[in-house]
Amino acid sequence: MTSFEGVIGPSWRESTPWWAPEVRAPAGAPNVLLVVLDDVGFAQLGCYGSDIATPVMDRLAAEGVRLANFHTTSLCSPTRACLLTGRNHHTVGMGRIADLAIGFPGHNGMIGREHGFASEILAANGYLPIAVGKWHLTPEDQTHMAADRSSWPVGRGFQRWYGFHGGETHQFVPTLFEDNHWVPPPAGPGDGYHLSEDLADRTISYLAELRAVDADSPFFAYLAFGACHSPHHAPPEWIERYAGHFDGGWDRWRETTFARQLELGVMPPGTELSPRPPWVPAWDELDPEDQRVAARFMECFAGFLSHADAQIGRVIQFIEQGLGELENTMVIVVSDNGASSEGGRNGSINDARTWNGIPAGRKELRARLEEIGTASTHNNYPWGWTMAGNTPFRRWKREVHEGGIADPCIVCWPGGLDAEPSAVRHQYAHAIDVLPTILDAIGVDAPEALGGVPQSPIEGRSFLPVLRDGQAPPTRTTQYYEMLGSRAIYHDGWKAVTFKPLGGLYDDGLDPDAPFDDDRWELYHVAVDPAEVHDLAETEPDQLADLVERWWAEAEAHQVLPLDNRPLAALEAPRPSRIRERQRYVYFPHTAPVPEAVSVQVRNRNHVMAVEVTVEPGRDPSGVLLAQGSVLGGWTLYLLGGVLRYEHNVAGAQRHRVLGEHPPLPPGRHRLGFEYTKTAEFAGIGRLYVDDRLAGEGELPFTTPARFSIAGSGLTCGYEVGPAVSLDYEAPFRFTGTIHRAVIDVGGDPYRDLRAELAAILSSQ
């Protein structure tokens, strides 16, 4: 036997090996499942008064606690920042949507390392964090394959992530990412695919994979559905469950829902129903055909929500029966803001239509009634249903009256709350209080530093005492609000609020350019008037003055200032980007889609495309060469039966094609091209070239003014994500030959319609 004593000496016999202790969660610490719904109003869950079937969430409410006075920020990215950091949205730089960031600390759209995420804090305390679903805490221009991933979920403490960036995505053909890379959907619409089911599948899979290795460490699962943000897509059979259900209209639905809210106790006795605003038509004023269209929009929403509820149920069932861990799992279900009004007065069959200046009119909506809710639409209900979804409150998402900020919050922890069945709590709470409540339940303190970075103070307060005892005093007595110039403050049962318009949306006579000092503040005693029916500004001037003064103090403390309701300013002076504009863009086949924010910008601009290909002998040369967008809008250059074609799809409203007039391509190497020459605003001539010879020409009388996609569809080479831009084929329609490379040359400055871009961003939140 060889001896090493002569080499290392005898001292090793006297040494004791030592390993740094592994981080362990406190004994008995619960798992945490945080479910975030999107654009679901206060009144849209069954346990909050709705007649939409949500049996899983109703069961959680029956076995747990409903908060009837829970609040958010009125927009999704800011609320998610509050939920995951425990700080106010301006404190962490998410004062508005990341895509409308401006160069001030409270509005820069980037959450610094000094504001630790729940995933980072819990991982440092022995938890296994996973994220599934919507993120929307990374600016769009940083969601590509050349991006710095530091603001992506895996860059902020989650071990795994499967989901989508941005405010919304197509529910049948989503733009998906896993961990730090793009992935195609696992199936297509023809296979019965739906994103909500996929997210539930992936959550179950991740939890199973964790437990296959680590049977002891608690998990933190952040499950953020696309439901119920537009597009309101659901499997057809779920929509059919609600056929005729909403034919009575939004006024009657609102009244019956309010009656149930009083009966359930989610609204205290004496609450009054806020009046229907003048810009929302009475249901009985609509023509019968328009009533049917409006009812169909709501049927799609209801099917979407009930279907999502069933997917939550699958996850809960796996935790309960598969893992046997539901007893010690803290389940929290919230919505990120009030119901959305982006569908407008009549509803929208494609949200991209509005901001391209070609909204679908009543006649078209009637003609396409049965298409609403299918893969070829991006449907969003009319704001009469928005009003109803926020019953009994005033206004809606993006505004800071209660309709925008009062939201459902259900907490169920079978082994940890010991609350009375179907408990309802009316103490005030806010999204920033969720993380402190989780930490309180676990029994750990917020860290002073994470990864060597000193941490900012957690601004939320645990409402765990309120969950356990209905007589406990509220843990939050003051909370400010600001969103795109609208402001509010709550203090000890009183609320001051002022609405600041972004434009002439409602014909209410308000001037969006009026000085902030001229804005009229309203005053409500929300402790007895939670629906903001009785404005006491004239009769209680001292109370109002005190609240307004408090608002200014809170604004200064939390980086709210400067006030700015001019979101166009964010587009005129965007965040600096390392991705520079250039004249030539080169793309290669079968790579990840390139987001529109960082792809070549060909709208309303002269450009030339050239694609070098090889056609294989004995194969029909067909497939997509280059494409951008989807059935909801975009363009595609493709071969069909060996013949070159180009199609421009204007937001699903108009289709203009240029057809090649040449024999099918023979085998061999070829250079295929398309040239667009602008002849007028949004119009031009398209020319096709095969081996540098003119092969087809046609007029494009109207092209896309503002943006091709708002649902994440990017630019692809050699295939299309879908649903397909053209009706000539079905995605992915991969090119059957070989693409060597594709080059797009553009001339002149890129065209920008800032107002249209603004509308696009706002409609996608």
Coordinates of C-alpha atoms in Angstrom, one line a residue, residues 39 74-76 96-101 134 136 167-168 229-230 337 340-343 351 354-355 378 380 397-399 483-484 500-503 505-506 565-568 570-571 707 710 754-765:
D39 CA -57.7 41.4 -15.4
S74 CA -54.5 49.1 -11.2
L75 CA -52.0 47.7 -13.7
C76 CA -50.3 44.3 -14.0
R96 CA -45.9 52.2 -14.7
I97 CA -45.6 49.5 -17.3
A98 CA -42.0 48.6 -18.2
D99 CA -42.7 49.4 -21.8
L100 CA -43.6 53.0 -20.9
A101 CA -40.6 53.6 -18.6
K134 CA -46.8 35.4 -17.3
H136 CA -44.1 41.0 -17.6
G167 CA -48.7 41.7 -21.2
E168 CA -50.4 39.0 -23.2
H229 CA -56.4 39.1 -20.1
S230 CA -57.4 39.4 -23.7
N337 CA -56.0 44.7 -11.2
S340 CA -60.2 45.7 -18.3
S341 CA -61.9 48.3 -20.5
E342 CA -59.6 48.0 -23.5
G343 CA -62.3 46.4 -25.6
D351 CA -57.1 44.5 -30.2
T354 CA -57.9 49.8 -32.8
W355 CA -54.4 51.1 -32.6
H378 CA -57.9 38.6 -30.4
N380 CA -61.9 41.6 -25.7
K397 CA -58.2 48.9 -14.7
R398 CA -55.6 51.6 -15.2
E399 CA -57.5 54.0 -13.0
M483 CA -51.0 55.4 -12.2
L484 CA -50.3 57.5 -15.3
K500 CA -56.4 62.1 -14.9
P501 CA -57.4 61.3 -18.5
L502 CA -54.8 60.1 -21.0
G503 CA -57.0 61.3 -23.9
L505 CA -61.8 58.2 -24.2
Y506 CA -65.0 58.9 -22.4
N565 CA -49.7 61.5 -17.7
R566 CA -48.0 61.9 -21.1
P567 CA -47.0 58.4 -21.9
L568 CA -46.0 59.6 -25.4
A570 CA -41.7 57.6 -22.9
L571 CA -41.9 56.8 -26.6
R707 CA -47.6 47.5 -35.3
I710 CA -49.4 42.8 -29.6
L754 CA -46.2 57.4 -31.4
R755 CA -49.9 57.6 -30.6
A756 CA -50.5 54.3 -32.2
E757 CA -47.6 52.8 -30.4
L758 CA -48.9 54.1 -27.1
A759 CA -52.4 52.7 -27.8
A760 CA -50.7 49.3 -28.5
I761 CA -48.8 49.3 -25.3
L762 CA -51.8 50.4 -23.2
S763 CA -54.1 47.8 -24.8
S764 CA -51.7 45.0 -24.0
Q765 CA -51.7 45.5 -20.2

